[in-house]
Short mmCIF file of C-alpha atoms and ligand atoms in Angstrom, two decimals:
data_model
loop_
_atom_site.label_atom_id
_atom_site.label_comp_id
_atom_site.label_asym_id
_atom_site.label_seq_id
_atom_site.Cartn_x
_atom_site.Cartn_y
_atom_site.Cartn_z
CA UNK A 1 30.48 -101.14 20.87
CA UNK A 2 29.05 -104.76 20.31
CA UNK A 3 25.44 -105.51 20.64
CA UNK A 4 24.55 -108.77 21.56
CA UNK A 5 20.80 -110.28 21.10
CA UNK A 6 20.97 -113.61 22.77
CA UNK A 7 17.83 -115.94 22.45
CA UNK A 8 18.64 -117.71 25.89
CA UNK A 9 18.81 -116.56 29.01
CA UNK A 10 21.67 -118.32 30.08
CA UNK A 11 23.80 -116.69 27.29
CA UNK A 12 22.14 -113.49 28.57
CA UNK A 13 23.19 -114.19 31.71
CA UNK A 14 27.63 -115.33 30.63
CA UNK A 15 27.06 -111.86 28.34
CA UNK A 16 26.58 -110.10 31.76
CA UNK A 17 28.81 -111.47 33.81
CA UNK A 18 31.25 -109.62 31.57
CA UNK A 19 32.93 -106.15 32.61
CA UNK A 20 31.48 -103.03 30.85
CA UNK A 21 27.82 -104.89 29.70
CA UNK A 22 25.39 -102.61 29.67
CA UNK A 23 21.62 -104.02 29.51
CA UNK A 24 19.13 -102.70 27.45
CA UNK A 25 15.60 -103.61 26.91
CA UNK A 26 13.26 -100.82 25.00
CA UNK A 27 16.41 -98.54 24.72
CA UNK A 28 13.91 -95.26 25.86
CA UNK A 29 15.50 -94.47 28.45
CA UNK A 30 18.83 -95.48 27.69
CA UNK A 31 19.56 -94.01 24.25
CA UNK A 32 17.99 -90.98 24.92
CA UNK A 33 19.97 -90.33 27.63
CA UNK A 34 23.38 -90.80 25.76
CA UNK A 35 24.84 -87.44 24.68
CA UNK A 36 25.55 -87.07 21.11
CA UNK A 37 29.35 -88.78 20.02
CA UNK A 38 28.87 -90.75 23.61
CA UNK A 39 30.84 -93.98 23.14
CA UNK A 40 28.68 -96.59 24.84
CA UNK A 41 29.59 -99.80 26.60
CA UNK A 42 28.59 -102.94 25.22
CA UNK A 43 25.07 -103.60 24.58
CA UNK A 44 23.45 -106.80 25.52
CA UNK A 45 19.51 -106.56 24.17
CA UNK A 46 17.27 -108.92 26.19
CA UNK A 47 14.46 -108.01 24.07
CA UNK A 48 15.36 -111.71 22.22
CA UNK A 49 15.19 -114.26 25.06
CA UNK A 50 12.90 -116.85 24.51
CA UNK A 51 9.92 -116.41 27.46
CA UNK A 52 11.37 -112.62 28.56
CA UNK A 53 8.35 -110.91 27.00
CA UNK A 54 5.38 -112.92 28.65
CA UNK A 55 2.85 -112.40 31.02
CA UNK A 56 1.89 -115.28 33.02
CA UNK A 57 -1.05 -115.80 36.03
CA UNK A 58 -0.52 -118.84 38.26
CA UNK A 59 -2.70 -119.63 41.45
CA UNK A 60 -0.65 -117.59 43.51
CA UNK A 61 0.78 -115.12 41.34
CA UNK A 62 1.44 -112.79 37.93
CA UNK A 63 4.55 -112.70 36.37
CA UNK A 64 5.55 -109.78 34.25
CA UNK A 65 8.69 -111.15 32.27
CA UNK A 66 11.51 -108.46 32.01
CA UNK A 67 11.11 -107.82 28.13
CA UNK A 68 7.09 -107.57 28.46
CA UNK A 69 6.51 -104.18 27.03
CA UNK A 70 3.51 -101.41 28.57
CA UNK A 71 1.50 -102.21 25.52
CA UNK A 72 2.09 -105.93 26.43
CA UNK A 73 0.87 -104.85 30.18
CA UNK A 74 -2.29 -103.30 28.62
CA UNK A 75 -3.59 -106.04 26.20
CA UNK A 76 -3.03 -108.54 29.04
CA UNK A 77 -5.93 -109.50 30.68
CA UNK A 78 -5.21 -109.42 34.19
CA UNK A 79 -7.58 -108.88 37.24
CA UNK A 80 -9.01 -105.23 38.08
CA UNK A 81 -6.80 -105.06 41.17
CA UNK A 82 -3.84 -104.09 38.37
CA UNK A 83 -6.41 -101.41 37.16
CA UNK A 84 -3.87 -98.82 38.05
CA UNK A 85 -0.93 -100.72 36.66
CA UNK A 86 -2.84 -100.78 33.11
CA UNK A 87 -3.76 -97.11 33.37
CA UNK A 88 -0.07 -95.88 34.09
CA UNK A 89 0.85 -98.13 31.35
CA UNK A 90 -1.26 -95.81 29.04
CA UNK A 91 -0.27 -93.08 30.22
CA UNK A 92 4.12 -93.58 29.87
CA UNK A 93 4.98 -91.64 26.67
CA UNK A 94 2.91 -92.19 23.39
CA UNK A 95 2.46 -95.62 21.51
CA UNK A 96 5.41 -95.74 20.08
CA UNK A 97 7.41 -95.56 23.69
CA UNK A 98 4.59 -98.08 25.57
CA UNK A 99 5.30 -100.80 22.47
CA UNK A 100 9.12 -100.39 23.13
CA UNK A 101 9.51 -99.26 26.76
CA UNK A 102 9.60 -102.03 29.28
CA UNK A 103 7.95 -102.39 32.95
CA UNK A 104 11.65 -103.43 33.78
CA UNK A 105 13.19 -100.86 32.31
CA UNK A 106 11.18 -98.15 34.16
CA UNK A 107 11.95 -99.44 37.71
CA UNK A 108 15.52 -100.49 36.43
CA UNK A 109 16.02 -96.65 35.87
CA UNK A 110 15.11 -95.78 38.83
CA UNK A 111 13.79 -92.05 37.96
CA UNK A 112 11.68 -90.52 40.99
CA UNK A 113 9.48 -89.96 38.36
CA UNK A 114 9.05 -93.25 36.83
CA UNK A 115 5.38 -93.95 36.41
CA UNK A 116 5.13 -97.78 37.31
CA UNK A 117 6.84 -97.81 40.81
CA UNK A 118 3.81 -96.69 42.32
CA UNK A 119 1.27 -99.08 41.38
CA UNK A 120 3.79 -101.87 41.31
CA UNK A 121 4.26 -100.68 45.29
CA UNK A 122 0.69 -100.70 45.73
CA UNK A 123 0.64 -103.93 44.83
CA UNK A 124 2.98 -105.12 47.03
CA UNK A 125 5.57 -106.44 43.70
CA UNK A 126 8.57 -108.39 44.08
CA UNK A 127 11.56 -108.17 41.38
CA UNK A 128 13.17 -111.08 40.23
CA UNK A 129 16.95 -110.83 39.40
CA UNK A 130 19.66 -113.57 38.22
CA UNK A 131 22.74 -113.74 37.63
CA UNK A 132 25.21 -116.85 36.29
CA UNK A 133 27.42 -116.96 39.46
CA UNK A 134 24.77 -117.00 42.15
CA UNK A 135 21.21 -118.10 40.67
CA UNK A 136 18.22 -116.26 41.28
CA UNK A 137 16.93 -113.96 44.35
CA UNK A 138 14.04 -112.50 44.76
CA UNK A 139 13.38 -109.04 47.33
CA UNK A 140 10.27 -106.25 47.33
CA UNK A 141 10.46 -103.59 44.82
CA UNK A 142 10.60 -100.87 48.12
CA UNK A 143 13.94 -102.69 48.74
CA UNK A 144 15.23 -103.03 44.82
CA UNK A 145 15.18 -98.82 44.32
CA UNK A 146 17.28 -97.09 46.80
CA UNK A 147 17.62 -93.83 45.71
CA UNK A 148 17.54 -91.63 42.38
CA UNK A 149 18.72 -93.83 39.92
CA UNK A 150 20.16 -96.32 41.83
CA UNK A 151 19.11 -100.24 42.76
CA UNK A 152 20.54 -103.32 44.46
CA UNK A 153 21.15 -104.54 40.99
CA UNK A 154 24.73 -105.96 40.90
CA UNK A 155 27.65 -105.85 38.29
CA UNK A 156 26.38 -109.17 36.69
CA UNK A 157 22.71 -109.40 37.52
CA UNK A 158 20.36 -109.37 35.27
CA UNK A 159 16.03 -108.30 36.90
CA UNK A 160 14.18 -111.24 34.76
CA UNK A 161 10.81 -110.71 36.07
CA UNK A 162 8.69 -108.48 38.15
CA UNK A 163 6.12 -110.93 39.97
CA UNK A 164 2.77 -109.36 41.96
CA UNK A 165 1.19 -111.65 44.36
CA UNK A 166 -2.37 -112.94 43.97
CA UNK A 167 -4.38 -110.06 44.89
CA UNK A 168 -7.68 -110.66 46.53
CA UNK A 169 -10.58 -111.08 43.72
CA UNK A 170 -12.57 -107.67 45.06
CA UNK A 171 -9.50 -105.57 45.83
CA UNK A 172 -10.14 -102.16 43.46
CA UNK A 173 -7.11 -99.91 42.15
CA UNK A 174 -6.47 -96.77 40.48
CA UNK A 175 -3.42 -94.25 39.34
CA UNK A 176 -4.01 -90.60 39.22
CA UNK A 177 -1.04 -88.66 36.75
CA UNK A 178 -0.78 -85.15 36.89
CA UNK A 179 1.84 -83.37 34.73
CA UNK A 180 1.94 -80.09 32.84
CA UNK A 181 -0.19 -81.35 29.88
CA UNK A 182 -2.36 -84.14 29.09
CA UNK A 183 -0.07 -86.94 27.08
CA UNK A 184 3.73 -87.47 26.45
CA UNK A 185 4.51 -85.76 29.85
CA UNK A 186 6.87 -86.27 33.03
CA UNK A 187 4.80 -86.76 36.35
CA UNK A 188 4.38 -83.93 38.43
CA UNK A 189 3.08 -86.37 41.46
CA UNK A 190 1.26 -89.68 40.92
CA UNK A 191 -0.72 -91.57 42.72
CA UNK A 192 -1.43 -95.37 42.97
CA UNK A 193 -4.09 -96.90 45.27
CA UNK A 194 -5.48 -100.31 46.19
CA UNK A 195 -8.56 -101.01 47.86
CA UNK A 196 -10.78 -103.97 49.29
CA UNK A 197 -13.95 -103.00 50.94
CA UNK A 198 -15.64 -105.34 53.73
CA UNK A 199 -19.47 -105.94 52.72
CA UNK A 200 -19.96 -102.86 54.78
CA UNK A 201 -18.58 -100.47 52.58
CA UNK A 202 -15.89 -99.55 54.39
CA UNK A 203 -12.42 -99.98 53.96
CA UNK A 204 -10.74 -103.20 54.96
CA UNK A 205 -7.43 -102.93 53.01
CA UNK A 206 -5.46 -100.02 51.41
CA UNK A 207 -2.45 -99.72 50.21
CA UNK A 208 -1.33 -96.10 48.50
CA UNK A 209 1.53 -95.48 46.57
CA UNK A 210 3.04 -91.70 45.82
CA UNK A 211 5.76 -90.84 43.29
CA UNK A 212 7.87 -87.67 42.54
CA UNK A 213 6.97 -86.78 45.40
CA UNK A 214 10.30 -88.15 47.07
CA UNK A 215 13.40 -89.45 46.06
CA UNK A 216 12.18 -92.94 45.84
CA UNK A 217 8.32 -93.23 44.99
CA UNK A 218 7.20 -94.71 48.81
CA UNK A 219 3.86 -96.01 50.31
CA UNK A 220 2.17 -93.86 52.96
CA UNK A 221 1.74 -96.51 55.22
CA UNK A 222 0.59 -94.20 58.18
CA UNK A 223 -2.27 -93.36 56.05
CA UNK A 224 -3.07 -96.67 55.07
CA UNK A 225 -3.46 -97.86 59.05
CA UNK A 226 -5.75 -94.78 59.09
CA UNK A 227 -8.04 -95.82 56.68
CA UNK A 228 -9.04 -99.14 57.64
CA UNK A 229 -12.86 -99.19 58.50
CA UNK A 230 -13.32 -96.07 57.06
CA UNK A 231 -15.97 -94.95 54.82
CA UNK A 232 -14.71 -94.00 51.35
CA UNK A 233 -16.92 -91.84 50.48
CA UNK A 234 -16.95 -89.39 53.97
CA UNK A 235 -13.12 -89.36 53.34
CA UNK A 236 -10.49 -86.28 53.60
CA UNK A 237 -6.70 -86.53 53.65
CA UNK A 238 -4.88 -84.09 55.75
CA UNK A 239 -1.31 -82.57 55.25
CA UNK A 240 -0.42 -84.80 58.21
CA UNK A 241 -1.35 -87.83 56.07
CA UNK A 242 1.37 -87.07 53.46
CA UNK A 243 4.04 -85.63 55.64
CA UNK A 244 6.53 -88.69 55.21
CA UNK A 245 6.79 -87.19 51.44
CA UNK A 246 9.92 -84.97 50.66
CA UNK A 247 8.87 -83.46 47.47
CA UNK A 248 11.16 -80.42 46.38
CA UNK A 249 10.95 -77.47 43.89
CA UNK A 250 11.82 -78.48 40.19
CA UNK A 251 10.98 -76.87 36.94
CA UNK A 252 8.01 -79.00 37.30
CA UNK A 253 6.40 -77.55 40.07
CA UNK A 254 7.50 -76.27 43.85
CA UNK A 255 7.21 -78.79 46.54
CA UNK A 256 4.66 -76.65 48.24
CA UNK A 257 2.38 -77.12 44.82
CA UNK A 258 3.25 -81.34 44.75
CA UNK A 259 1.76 -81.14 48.63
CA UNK A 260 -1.11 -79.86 47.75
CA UNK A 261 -2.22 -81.64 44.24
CA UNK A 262 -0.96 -84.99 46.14
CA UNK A 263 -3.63 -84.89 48.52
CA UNK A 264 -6.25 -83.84 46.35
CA UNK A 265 -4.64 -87.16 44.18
CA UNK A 266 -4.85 -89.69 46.93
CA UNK A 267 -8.34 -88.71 47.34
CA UNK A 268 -9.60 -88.76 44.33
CA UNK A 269 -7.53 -91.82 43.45
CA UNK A 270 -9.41 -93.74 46.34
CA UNK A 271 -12.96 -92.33 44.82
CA UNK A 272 -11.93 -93.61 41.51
CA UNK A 273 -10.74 -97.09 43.28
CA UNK A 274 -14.04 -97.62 44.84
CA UNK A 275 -16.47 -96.48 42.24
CA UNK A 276 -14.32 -98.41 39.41
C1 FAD B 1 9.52 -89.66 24.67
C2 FAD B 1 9.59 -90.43 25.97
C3 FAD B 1 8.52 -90.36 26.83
C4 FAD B 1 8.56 -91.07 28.04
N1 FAD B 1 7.49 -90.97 28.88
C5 FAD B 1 7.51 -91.62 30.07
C6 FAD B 1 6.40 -91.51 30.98
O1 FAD B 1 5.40 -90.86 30.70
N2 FAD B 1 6.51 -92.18 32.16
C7 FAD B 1 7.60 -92.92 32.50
O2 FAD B 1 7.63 -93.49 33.58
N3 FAD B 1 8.65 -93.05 31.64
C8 FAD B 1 8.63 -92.42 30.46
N4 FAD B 1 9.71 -92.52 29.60
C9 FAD B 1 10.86 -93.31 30.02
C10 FAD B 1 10.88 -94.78 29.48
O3 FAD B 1 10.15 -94.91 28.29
C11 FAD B 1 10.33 -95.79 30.50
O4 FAD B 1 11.01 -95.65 31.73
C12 FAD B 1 10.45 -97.23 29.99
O5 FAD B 1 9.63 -98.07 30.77
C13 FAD B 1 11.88 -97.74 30.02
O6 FAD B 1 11.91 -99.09 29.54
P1 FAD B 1 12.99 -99.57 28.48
O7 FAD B 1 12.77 -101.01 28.26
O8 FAD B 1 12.99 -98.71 27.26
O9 FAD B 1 14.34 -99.31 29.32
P2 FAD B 1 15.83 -99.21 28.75
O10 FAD B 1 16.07 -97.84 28.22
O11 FAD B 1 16.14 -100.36 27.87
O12 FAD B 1 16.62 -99.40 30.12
C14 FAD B 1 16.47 -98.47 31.18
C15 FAD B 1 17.51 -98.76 32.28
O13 FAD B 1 17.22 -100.01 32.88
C16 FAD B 1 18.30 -100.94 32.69
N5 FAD B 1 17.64 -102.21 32.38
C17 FAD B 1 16.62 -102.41 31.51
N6 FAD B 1 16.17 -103.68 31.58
C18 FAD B 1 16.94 -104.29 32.51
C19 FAD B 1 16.96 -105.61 33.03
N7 FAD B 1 16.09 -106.56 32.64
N8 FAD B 1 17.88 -105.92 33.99
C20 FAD B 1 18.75 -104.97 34.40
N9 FAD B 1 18.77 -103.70 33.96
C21 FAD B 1 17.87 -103.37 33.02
C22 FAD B 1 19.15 -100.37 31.58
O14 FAD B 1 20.50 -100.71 31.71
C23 FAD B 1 18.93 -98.87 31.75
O15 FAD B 1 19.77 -98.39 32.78
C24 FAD B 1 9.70 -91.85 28.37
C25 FAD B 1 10.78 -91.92 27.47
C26 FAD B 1 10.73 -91.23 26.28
C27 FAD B 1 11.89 -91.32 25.33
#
């Protein structure tokens, strides 16, 4: 196996185009997942490019760099609409995982029970991804994840950021984990939610993100049209409000239990939003 550690991303990207590259960032999900004696492909660590690690606000959007790290995403002082982004980030593993463990990595896995997806849908994130032959593109993360454990990413791509669009200076989020025990625990369901009241008090925006809860973590946009001048508070989600979600039994919890905690979640996940 070689490991390679370029500093530029250009290098990064002639490593790649190479057959049999594997990418790693943090390495938590990958190394634990090798079995022991696995030979592995080549390693190319992007942990090392110059710029890959940053977290940058322009005037019309953040940009979460592909080697910026949870704890990176939770010291950075971003606006309260990523609320829910900074709370899942405390809640993926322990410490030691969150100052390894990548936002990229998590949504490069692709694990139905990957807790950034959902905030990262709920705010509406784009990933970045380059490659040497063909430049950059750029498409929604609901269009990047396509099933379990499987993206768009091609042979010799590379994702290089994930980038969030300004969010409007009011809008309100929270994320609502439940798993079998308090820390270092796989999601049973989670729940993401955005929210912008109008000077009303009632709802003028949502946007509401569920994960394993479904192959791919998905937004209940049905739900979302519903609440719109809604009051918050006088709230209740129905069974009918989360029936686009496919949940199924697991040792983890029977799809029947994931139905009803989720809509207990997305309620109290709006609360939270609103009174945050
Ligand atoms: C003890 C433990 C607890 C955990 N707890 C949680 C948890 O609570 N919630 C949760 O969601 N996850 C959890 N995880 C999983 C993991 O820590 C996260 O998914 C983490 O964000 C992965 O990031 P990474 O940088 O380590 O990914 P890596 O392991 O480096 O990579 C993961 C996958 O993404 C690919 N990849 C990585 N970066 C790129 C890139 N820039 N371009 C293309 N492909 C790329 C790799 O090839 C690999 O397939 C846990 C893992 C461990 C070991």
């Amino acid at each position: 196996m070689a490991y390679s550690q370029p500093s530029l991303l250009s290098d990064a990207l002639c490593l790649r185009k190479q057959a049999g590259v594997r990418v790693i960032a943090g390495g938590t999900d990958f190394f634990p997942a090798l079995r022991p004696g696995e030979q592995t492909e080549n390693v190319l660590d992007i942990t090392r490019v110059g710029g890959l690690s940053d977290i940058t606000q322009t005037e019309d959007a953040t940009r979460f760099g592909a080697a910026a790290t949870w704890s990176n995403v939770v010291r950075a002082d971003l606006p309260v609409a990523f609320d829910a982004l900074k709370q899942a980030a405390r809640e993926v593993g322990s410490l030691q995982i969150q100052n390894a463990g990548t936002i990229a990595g998590n949504i490069c896995n692709a694990s139905p029970a990957a807790d950034g997806v959902p905030p990262l849908l709920a705010l509406n994130a784009e990933v970045e991804l380059a490659s040497a032959a063909r430049g950059t593109r750029i498409l929604p993360l609901g269009e990047f994840i396509t099933g379990v454990r499987q993206t768009v990413l091609k042979e010799d791509e590379l994702v290089t950021a994930i980038i969030v669009p300004k969010q409007h200076v009011l809008m309100t989020s929270a994320f609502e984990k439940l798993g079998s025990r308090r820390y270092l625990v796989i999601s049973i369901a989670m729940t993401a939610v955005n929210i912008l009241l109008d000077a009303q008090g009632k709802i003028a925006d949502a946007r509401v993100a569920v994960g394993s809860c479904s192959a791919v973590a998905q937004r209940l946009t049905a739900l979302e049209a519903r609440l719109i001048g809604q009051d918050p508070y006088k709230l209740r989600i129905s069974q009918d409000d989360i029936a686009s979600l496919t949940p199924i039994d697991d040792v983890r919890g029977t799809a029947s239990y994931r139905f009803e905690a989720v809509r207990h979640q997305v309620q109290r996940a709006i609360h939270k939003a609103v009174t945050s």
